Short mmCIF file of C-alpha atoms and ligand atoms in Angstrom, two decimals:
data_model
loop_
_atom_site.label_atom_id
_atom_site.label_comp_id
_atom_site.label_asym_id
_atom_site.label_seq_id
_atom_site.Cartn_x
_atom_site.Cartn_y
_atom_site.Cartn_z
CA MET A 345 -8.93 41.28 -16.60
CA THR A 346 -5.97 39.53 -18.14
CA ALA A 347 -5.46 35.82 -17.75
CA THR A 348 -2.46 36.50 -15.52
CA SER A 349 -4.38 38.61 -13.00
CA THR A 350 -7.19 36.01 -12.83
CA LEU A 351 -4.65 33.36 -11.95
CA ALA A 352 -2.91 35.59 -9.43
CA SER A 353 -6.12 36.27 -7.52
CA ALA A 354 -7.49 32.73 -7.62
CA SER A 355 -7.29 30.67 -4.42
CA LEU A 356 -7.83 26.95 -4.63
CA LYS A 357 -11.27 25.69 -3.76
CA ILE A 358 -11.51 21.91 -3.94
CA GLN A 359 -14.79 20.11 -3.35
CA PRO A 360 -14.40 17.23 -0.90
CA ARG A 361 -15.13 13.73 -2.24
CA ILE A 362 -16.09 10.44 -0.73
CA LEU A 363 -12.98 8.56 -1.86
CA LEU A 364 -13.88 4.91 -2.47
CA GLY A 365 -11.13 3.97 -4.90
CA PRO A 366 -7.73 2.32 -4.47
CA GLY A 367 -6.23 5.43 -2.83
CA PRO A 368 -5.92 8.17 -1.97
CA SER A 369 -8.40 7.53 0.81
CA ILE A 370 -10.21 10.20 2.81
CA VAL A 371 -7.74 12.25 4.86
CA PRO A 372 -9.15 13.08 8.32
CA PRO A 373 -9.22 16.79 9.34
CA ARG A 374 -6.75 16.07 12.16
CA VAL A 375 -4.16 14.88 9.63
CA LEU A 376 -4.74 17.90 7.37
CA ALA A 377 -4.43 20.20 10.40
CA ALA A 378 -1.07 18.63 11.29
CA MET A 379 0.19 19.66 7.84
CA GLY A 380 -0.67 23.25 8.71
CA GLN A 381 1.86 23.30 11.59
CA PRO A 382 4.90 25.58 11.05
CA VAL A 383 7.55 24.26 8.71
CA VAL A 384 10.86 24.01 10.58
CA GLY A 385 14.30 22.93 9.41
CA HIS A 386 15.00 19.27 8.75
CA LEU A 387 17.65 19.28 11.51
CA ASP A 388 15.58 21.27 14.02
CA PRO A 389 15.34 19.42 17.35
CA GLN A 390 11.57 19.80 17.20
CA PHE A 391 11.55 17.92 13.91
CA ALA A 392 13.99 15.33 15.24
CA ALA A 393 11.46 14.53 17.95
CA VAL A 394 8.73 14.14 15.32
CA MET A 395 11.02 11.80 13.33
CA ASP A 396 11.78 9.62 16.36
CA HIS A 397 8.13 9.36 17.29
CA THR A 398 7.10 8.65 13.69
CA GLN A 399 9.60 5.78 13.51
CA GLU A 400 8.34 4.37 16.80
CA LEU A 401 4.75 4.53 15.52
CA LEU A 402 5.80 2.92 12.23
CA ARG A 403 7.34 0.00 14.14
CA GLN A 404 4.07 -0.43 16.02
CA VAL A 405 2.01 -0.36 12.82
CA PHE A 406 4.37 -2.80 11.03
CA GLU A 407 4.55 -4.86 14.27
CA THR A 408 8.32 -5.01 14.05
CA ALA A 409 11.38 -4.33 16.16
CA ASN A 410 13.41 -3.46 13.03
CA HIS A 411 15.79 -0.58 13.65
CA LEU A 412 15.85 0.36 9.95
CA THR A 413 12.23 1.58 9.73
CA PHE A 414 11.41 5.00 8.27
CA PRO A 415 9.38 6.70 5.53
CA ILE A 416 10.88 7.04 2.03
CA SER A 417 10.20 10.44 0.39
CA ALA A 418 8.10 9.06 -2.44
CA THR A 419 4.80 7.31 -3.13
CA GLY A 420 4.34 3.55 -2.84
CA SER A 421 6.15 2.89 -6.12
CA GLY A 422 9.20 4.67 -4.69
CA GLY A 423 9.00 2.33 -1.72
CA MET A 424 9.00 -0.54 -4.20
CA GLU A 425 12.15 0.75 -5.90
CA ALA A 426 13.84 1.40 -2.56
CA ALA A 427 13.01 -2.10 -1.32
CA LEU A 428 14.17 -3.95 -4.43
CA PHE A 429 17.20 -1.82 -5.29
CA ASN A 430 18.69 -2.07 -1.79
CA VAL A 431 18.64 -5.85 -1.50
CA LEU A 432 19.26 -6.84 -5.14
CA GLU A 433 22.41 -6.30 -7.16
CA PRO A 434 24.04 -7.73 -10.28
CA GLY A 435 24.95 -11.37 -9.69
CA ASP A 436 21.91 -12.01 -7.47
CA GLU A 437 18.93 -14.12 -8.45
CA ALA A 438 15.39 -13.54 -7.22
CA ILE A 439 11.85 -14.81 -7.73
CA VAL A 440 9.00 -12.33 -8.27
CA ALA A 441 5.43 -13.64 -7.99
CA VAL A 442 2.95 -11.88 -10.31
CA ALA A 443 -0.86 -12.16 -10.15
CA GLY A 444 -1.88 -8.65 -11.12
CA TYR A 445 -0.86 -5.17 -12.19
CA PHE A 446 1.26 -4.36 -9.12
CA GLY A 447 2.99 -7.73 -9.16
CA ASN A 448 3.88 -6.86 -12.72
CA ARG A 449 5.32 -3.50 -11.59
CA LEU A 450 7.33 -5.31 -8.90
CA HIS A 451 8.77 -7.52 -11.63
CA GLU A 452 9.48 -4.59 -13.94
CA ILE A 453 11.40 -2.70 -11.25
CA ALA A 454 13.23 -5.85 -10.10
CA THR A 455 14.53 -6.42 -13.64
CA ARG A 456 16.12 -2.95 -13.53
CA SER A 457 18.21 -3.87 -10.48
CA GLY A 458 20.71 -5.82 -12.56
CA ALA A 459 19.82 -9.06 -10.75
CA ARG A 460 18.58 -12.11 -12.64
CA ILE A 461 14.81 -12.24 -12.05
CA HIS A 462 12.66 -15.37 -12.35
CA ARG A 463 9.03 -14.45 -12.90
CA LEU A 464 6.26 -16.65 -11.50
CA ASP A 465 2.81 -15.98 -13.00
CA LYS A 466 -0.72 -16.75 -11.85
CA PRO A 467 -3.95 -15.55 -13.48
CA TRP A 468 -5.50 -12.31 -12.15
CA GLY A 469 -7.88 -13.07 -9.27
CA GLU A 470 -5.66 -15.88 -7.94
CA ILE A 471 -3.21 -16.13 -5.05
CA PHE A 472 -0.02 -18.19 -4.75
CA GLU A 473 0.02 -21.46 -2.80
CA THR A 474 3.05 -21.99 -0.57
CA GLN A 475 3.85 -25.16 -2.51
CA GLU A 476 4.10 -23.18 -5.74
CA ILE A 477 6.73 -20.93 -4.17
CA ALA A 478 8.54 -23.99 -2.77
CA ASP A 479 8.56 -25.58 -6.23
CA ALA A 480 9.93 -22.41 -7.81
CA LEU A 481 12.72 -22.30 -5.22
CA LYS A 482 13.65 -25.87 -6.18
CA VAL A 483 13.82 -24.86 -9.84
CA HIS A 484 15.90 -21.76 -8.96
CA PRO A 485 18.05 -22.83 -6.00
CA ASN A 486 20.25 -19.72 -6.30
CA ALA A 487 17.38 -17.29 -5.82
CA ARG A 488 18.29 -15.22 -2.76
CA LEU A 489 14.96 -13.45 -2.48
CA VAL A 490 11.21 -13.95 -3.01
CA ALA A 491 9.08 -10.85 -3.72
CA ILE A 492 5.29 -10.78 -3.61
CA VAL A 493 2.33 -8.38 -3.26
CA HIS A 494 0.17 -8.72 -0.11
CA GLY A 495 -2.95 -6.80 -1.20
CA GLU A 496 -3.09 -6.80 -5.02
CA THR A 497 -5.08 -3.64 -5.73
CA SER A 498 -5.75 -4.52 -9.37
CA THR A 499 -7.72 -7.65 -8.42
CA GLY A 500 -8.73 -7.25 -4.75
CA MET A 501 -6.88 -10.41 -3.69
CA LEU A 502 -5.13 -10.82 -0.34
CA GLN A 503 -2.07 -13.07 -0.60
CA PRO A 504 -1.48 -15.27 2.49
CA LEU A 505 2.08 -14.62 3.68
CA GLN A 506 2.80 -16.49 6.89
CA GLU A 507 3.71 -19.88 5.42
CA ILE A 508 5.77 -18.35 2.63
CA GLY A 509 7.65 -16.33 5.25
CA ALA A 510 8.43 -19.48 7.21
CA LEU A 511 9.51 -21.28 4.04
CA CYS A 512 11.86 -18.46 3.00
CA ARG A 513 13.36 -18.20 6.48
CA SER A 514 13.95 -21.97 6.71
CA GLN A 515 15.91 -21.82 3.43
CA ASP A 516 17.70 -18.57 4.24
CA ARG A 517 16.09 -16.55 1.44
CA LEU A 518 14.95 -12.97 1.91
CA PHE A 519 11.19 -12.36 1.82
CA LEU A 520 10.10 -8.99 0.36
CA VAL A 521 6.45 -7.88 0.60
CA ASP A 522 4.49 -5.04 -1.03
CA ALA A 523 2.02 -3.86 1.61
CA VAL A 524 1.11 -0.56 -0.04
CA ALA A 525 -2.61 -1.33 -0.01
CA SER A 526 -2.82 -3.49 3.09
CA LEU A 527 -0.82 -1.86 5.93
CA GLY A 528 -3.21 -0.40 8.48
CA GLY A 529 -6.28 -2.24 7.20
CA THR A 530 -5.58 -5.93 7.77
CA PRO A 531 -3.13 -7.89 9.95
CA LEU A 532 0.50 -7.65 8.81
CA PRO A 533 2.82 -8.60 11.68
CA VAL A 534 6.15 -8.20 9.88
CA ASP A 535 8.30 -9.97 12.50
CA ALA A 536 5.86 -12.80 13.30
CA TRP A 537 5.44 -13.54 9.59
CA GLN A 538 9.22 -13.46 9.02
CA ILE A 539 9.15 -10.70 6.42
CA ASP A 540 12.59 -9.22 5.74
CA VAL A 541 11.64 -6.17 3.68
CA CYS A 542 8.23 -4.51 3.66
CA TYR A 543 6.99 -1.17 2.35
CA SER A 544 3.70 0.68 2.11
CA GLY A 545 2.21 4.02 1.03
CA SER A 546 0.82 6.89 3.07
CA GLN A 547 -2.41 7.36 1.11
CA LYS A 548 -4.10 3.98 1.36
CA CYS A 549 -5.14 2.41 4.68
CA LEU A 550 -3.06 4.91 6.65
CA SER A 551 -5.16 7.83 5.31
CA ALA A 552 -2.49 10.49 4.98
CA PRO A 553 -2.02 12.28 1.64
CA PRO A 554 0.12 10.52 -1.01
CA GLY A 555 3.85 11.26 -0.81
CA LEU A 556 5.53 8.98 1.72
CA ALA A 557 6.34 5.28 1.58
CA PRO A 558 6.98 3.67 4.98
CA ILE A 559 9.61 0.95 4.71
CA THR A 560 11.21 -1.54 7.09
CA PHE A 561 14.33 -3.71 6.69
CA GLY A 562 14.91 -6.63 9.05
CA PRO A 563 18.38 -7.69 10.30
CA ARG A 564 18.95 -10.14 7.44
CA ALA A 565 18.00 -7.55 4.82
CA GLU A 566 20.19 -4.98 6.58
CA ALA A 567 23.13 -7.39 6.51
CA LYS A 568 22.59 -7.82 2.78
CA LEU A 569 22.39 -4.12 2.00
CA ARG A 570 25.37 -3.21 4.19
CA GLY A 571 27.46 -5.99 2.62
CA ARG A 572 26.73 -5.13 -1.01
CA LYS A 573 29.50 -5.51 -3.56
CA SER A 574 28.08 -2.76 -5.77
CA LYS A 575 26.50 0.63 -5.05
CA VAL A 576 22.71 0.85 -4.86
CA GLN A 577 21.47 1.72 -8.38
CA SER A 578 19.58 4.72 -6.99
CA TRP A 579 21.39 7.45 -5.05
CA TYR A 580 18.13 8.83 -3.66
CA PHE A 581 16.83 5.51 -2.34
CA ASP A 582 20.10 4.18 -0.86
CA ALA A 583 18.89 2.92 2.54
CA ALA A 584 22.33 2.89 4.17
CA ALA A 585 22.77 6.57 3.27
CA LEU A 586 19.20 7.41 4.33
CA SER A 587 19.79 5.69 7.65
CA THR A 588 22.41 8.31 8.57
CA TYR A 589 19.58 10.84 8.59
CA TRP A 590 16.82 8.68 10.01
CA THR A 591 18.43 6.37 12.54
CA LEU A 592 21.60 7.97 13.94
CA GLY A 593 19.63 9.99 16.47
CA GLU A 594 20.30 13.06 18.61
CA GLY A 595 22.97 15.37 17.27
CA ARG A 596 24.39 12.85 14.83
CA ARG A 597 21.81 13.10 12.06
CA ALA A 598 23.38 14.00 8.74
CA TYR A 599 21.71 15.74 5.81
CA HIS A 600 20.85 13.45 2.92
CA HIS A 601 17.95 15.25 1.23
CA THR A 602 15.51 17.79 2.67
CA ALA A 603 12.80 15.78 4.38
CA PRO A 604 9.26 16.63 3.24
CA ILE A 605 8.54 18.18 6.63
CA SER A 606 4.76 18.71 6.33
CA MET A 607 4.23 15.22 4.94
CA VAL A 608 6.07 13.71 7.91
CA TYR A 609 3.74 15.70 10.20
CA ALA A 610 0.79 14.20 8.32
CA LEU A 611 2.13 10.65 8.52
CA HIS A 612 2.89 11.10 12.20
CA GLU A 613 -0.67 12.14 12.91
CA ALA A 614 -2.18 9.39 10.73
CA LEU A 615 -0.06 6.73 12.48
CA ALA A 616 -0.98 8.13 15.90
CA MET A 617 -4.67 7.87 14.94
CA ALA A 618 -4.16 4.28 13.78
CA MET A 619 -2.56 3.29 17.08
CA GLU A 620 -5.18 5.15 19.14
CA GLU A 621 -7.85 3.13 17.36
CA GLY A 622 -5.83 -0.05 17.81
CA HIS A 623 -5.10 -2.88 15.39
CA ALA A 624 -8.08 -5.07 16.30
CA ALA A 625 -10.71 -2.32 16.10
CA ARG A 626 -9.26 -0.92 12.89
CA PHE A 627 -9.16 -4.28 11.12
CA GLU A 628 -12.70 -5.04 12.33
CA ARG A 629 -13.93 -1.69 10.96
CA HIS A 630 -12.53 -2.58 7.53
CA ARG A 631 -14.14 -6.06 7.62
CA ASP A 632 -17.50 -4.68 8.76
CA ALA A 633 -17.67 -1.99 6.05
CA SER A 634 -16.61 -4.56 3.46
CA ALA A 635 -19.38 -7.00 4.47
CA ALA A 636 -22.00 -4.25 4.11
CA LEU A 637 -20.57 -3.26 0.72
CA HIS A 638 -20.60 -6.85 -0.56
CA ALA A 639 -24.22 -7.41 0.51
CA GLY A 640 -25.43 -4.20 -1.15
CA MET A 641 -23.43 -4.54 -4.37
CA THR A 642 -24.49 -8.17 -4.83
CA GLU A 643 -28.14 -7.13 -4.44
CA LEU A 644 -27.57 -4.57 -7.22
CA GLY A 645 -26.24 -7.21 -9.60
CA PHE A 646 -22.48 -6.70 -9.17
CA ARG A 647 -20.36 -9.83 -8.61
CA PRO A 648 -17.16 -9.80 -6.57
CA PHE A 649 -14.12 -10.78 -8.64
CA GLY A 650 -11.50 -13.37 -7.75
CA ARG A 651 -11.03 -16.48 -5.72
CA GLU A 652 -13.55 -16.97 -2.91
CA GLY A 653 -12.07 -16.73 0.59
CA TYR A 654 -9.03 -14.67 -0.46
CA ARG A 655 -10.52 -11.20 -1.02
CA MET A 656 -9.16 -8.27 0.92
CA PRO A 657 -11.52 -6.07 2.94
CA MET A 658 -9.98 -2.77 1.81
CA LEU A 659 -10.61 -3.13 -1.91
CA THR A 660 -12.94 -5.30 -3.96
CA GLY A 661 -13.12 -5.79 -7.70
CA PHE A 662 -16.81 -5.85 -8.68
CA LEU A 663 -17.74 -7.23 -12.09
CA LEU A 664 -20.28 -4.90 -13.68
CA PRO A 665 -23.89 -6.05 -14.21
CA PRO A 666 -24.77 -6.60 -17.90
CA GLY A 667 -25.68 -3.35 -19.63
CA LEU A 668 -24.07 -1.02 -17.10
CA ASP A 669 -21.72 1.46 -18.76
CA ASP A 670 -18.42 1.79 -16.90
CA ALA A 671 -17.20 5.32 -17.58
CA SER A 672 -20.53 7.21 -17.69
CA THR A 673 -21.78 5.62 -14.46
CA ARG A 674 -18.56 6.44 -12.61
CA LYS A 675 -18.80 10.00 -13.97
CA ARG A 676 -22.35 10.33 -12.60
CA LEU A 677 -21.24 9.03 -9.21
CA LEU A 678 -18.51 11.66 -9.12
CA ASP A 679 -20.43 14.61 -10.60
CA ASP A 680 -23.82 14.11 -8.92
CA TYR A 681 -22.88 12.41 -5.64
CA GLY A 682 -19.23 13.33 -5.06
CA ILE A 683 -18.27 9.66 -4.83
CA GLU A 684 -15.13 8.27 -6.45
CA VAL A 685 -14.82 4.59 -7.35
CA ALA A 686 -12.11 3.39 -9.72
CA ALA A 687 -11.96 1.78 -13.13
CA ALA A 688 -10.20 -1.55 -13.45
CA LEU A 689 -6.63 -1.83 -14.74
CA GLY A 690 -5.13 -3.84 -17.58
CA GLU A 691 -7.03 -6.92 -18.71
CA MET A 692 -10.05 -6.16 -16.46
CA SER A 693 -10.51 -2.63 -17.81
CA GLY A 694 -14.13 -1.84 -18.75
CA LYS A 695 -15.46 -5.01 -17.09
CA MET A 696 -14.94 -4.24 -13.43
CA TRP A 697 -14.85 -1.47 -10.82
CA ARG A 698 -12.45 -1.29 -7.94
CA VAL A 699 -14.24 -0.13 -4.82
CA GLY A 700 -11.95 0.79 -1.96
CA LEU A 701 -12.65 1.02 1.76
CA MET A 702 -9.26 2.18 2.93
CA GLY A 703 -8.42 3.81 6.24
CA ALA A 704 -10.81 6.64 7.09
CA SER A 705 -12.92 5.77 4.04
CA ALA A 706 -13.90 2.40 5.56
CA THR A 707 -17.18 3.29 7.25
CA ARG A 708 -20.77 2.07 6.98
CA GLU A 709 -21.84 5.66 6.26
CA ASN A 710 -19.65 5.80 3.14
CA VAL A 711 -20.90 2.38 2.02
CA ALA A 712 -24.50 3.53 2.55
CA ALA A 713 -23.84 6.70 0.50
CA LEU A 714 -22.46 4.64 -2.41
CA LEU A 715 -25.30 2.10 -2.32
CA ALA A 716 -27.97 4.81 -2.13
CA ALA A 717 -26.42 6.62 -5.10
CA LEU A 718 -26.27 3.40 -7.13
CA ASP A 719 -29.89 2.61 -6.15
CA GLU A 720 -30.93 5.94 -7.69
CA ILE A 721 -28.78 5.61 -10.79
CA LEU A 722 -29.88 2.01 -11.46
CA GLY A 723 -33.52 2.58 -10.40
CA SER A 724 -33.45 -0.41 -8.07
CA GLY A 725 -35.85 1.02 -5.47
CA GLY A 726 -33.41 0.98 -2.54
CA ALA A 727 -32.56 -2.73 -2.77
CA GLY A 728 -28.79 -2.13 -2.51
CA ALA A 729 -28.95 0.24 0.45
CA LYS A 730 -31.39 -2.10 2.27
CA ALA A 731 -29.15 -5.16 1.77
CA GLY A 732 -26.09 -3.20 2.89
CA ALA A 733 -27.83 -1.97 6.04
CA ASN A 734 -29.06 -5.44 6.96
CA VAL A 735 -25.59 -6.91 7.47
CA SER A 736 -24.98 -7.59 11.13
CA ALA A 737 -21.58 -6.54 12.37
C1 PLP B 1121 -1.06 1.86 -4.96
C2 PLP B 1121 -0.16 0.69 -5.00
C3 PLP B 1121 1.19 0.79 -5.40
C4 PLP B 1121 1.78 2.04 -5.95
O1 PLP B 1121 1.70 3.11 -5.09
P1 PLP B 1121 1.80 4.61 -5.62
O2 PLP B 1121 1.60 5.38 -4.34
O3 PLP B 1121 0.69 4.81 -6.60
O4 PLP B 1121 3.13 4.82 -6.22
C5 PLP B 1121 1.97 -0.34 -5.31
N1 PLP B 1121 1.49 -1.52 -4.90
C6 PLP B 1121 0.20 -1.65 -4.52
C7 PLP B 1121 -0.29 -2.98 -4.07
C8 PLP B 1121 -0.66 -0.56 -4.57
O5 PLP B 1121 -1.94 -0.70 -4.21
#
C-alpha cells in the first residue's frame, strides 16, 4: 500500500481524555451531538433563530442586558483583540494591569492598538488592590480605560472586580475584563460589576470546543466604538460591522464573514446546559471539586501557588513536591491514565502544574481519578484519594 492510500482510508480515532488543564475542558456528548446537526446557510432562518437564542443565552451567562453581545469567530485571544481594538485608538491612553502570562498578552495586544498604554505590574501569584488602580489613575489622568484579567490562568489567581468597576464608573473610565477562564465557573455579573467590555472563550468553563469567543459591549463601550475617529485596526474584528450580522435581526442581517455554523450550534448547546444547571449550582460544583482537589493534592505534597484567599476554583497552580519530575510525570498521567494536566508558563515553568476543573471537567469523579493516579505514581498508599474523598461538600 502506498502512503497516499493509507491516508485516504484512515478515519480519525481519538482516545478520550480526562481534561484537567487550562482548557480545552471536557466537551459533553450533547454539545458534540449538536455539532453533528446539518450545516445550513449563514442567512438561513433556521440559523437566524439559533443566533438569536445564542445571544439571549450569552446575555444570561454574562448577566447583562447589553445589546451588543455575540460570539467572535476566534479563540479567547481573538476576543482579546476584538475587545481592545474596538475601544482603543491612536490618541487614547489606557492602563493595563499585569500579574501573569495573560495579563502580559493583554498588554502586548493593547500596545498594537496605537493607543498609549501604561503598564501596571504585580508579581505572579498576586492580585491588584483597588487602591493601586486608583493610584495609577491619578498618575495617568488621561487614561480612558482600565484592562485587567479576571481569572489569570498562568497563576490560578482570581482578581476581585466589583470595586474596580465602581471606581472606573465613578471616574467615567471604561473597564475591560478578560473572563476567558472564569465565565461559567464563578460569579461574573457584568452589569452589576459595571464592566463595559468583557470577553471569554468557548473551551474553558463553558465546555464547548475551542473556536468562539463570546464578547459583550456595554452602552458606554458602544458609544466609544461607534464614535471612533479612526477605523478599527482589524477588519475582521470590527464590532460595528459584525453587529450588522449579529444584532440587526429578522431579514436585515447582512453578510460579514461566514459564521462557523457548527461551532455556534456547539456554543448554543453548551450555554443552554449552563443555564439549565443554573449559576448557583454550577459555581458550587466548581468550588466543591476544587476543595476535594486541594485536600488530596496537599496530602500528596503539592502546595497551592499564590496569595491565600484569592485562588480561583477552576484552575490551581500546584508547586511540585521536591524530587518530582515535571514532564515525565505528566507524560505518565497522560499515557497510562488518560489524564491531562498542564505545565506552568513563563517564570513558573518546571516548578508548577496547572490543574484545571473547568466546566464539565469540574467533578469529584475526575478529581478522584487524578488523585488515585498520582497515588499510584508516587506510591503514597492512597493518601491523596482518601484526603480528597473526605472533604465535605
Ligand atoms: C486561555 C486564555 C486566553 C487565551 O485563549 P485562547 O483560546 O487560547 O486564545 C486568554 N486569557 C485567559 C485568562 C485564558 O485563560
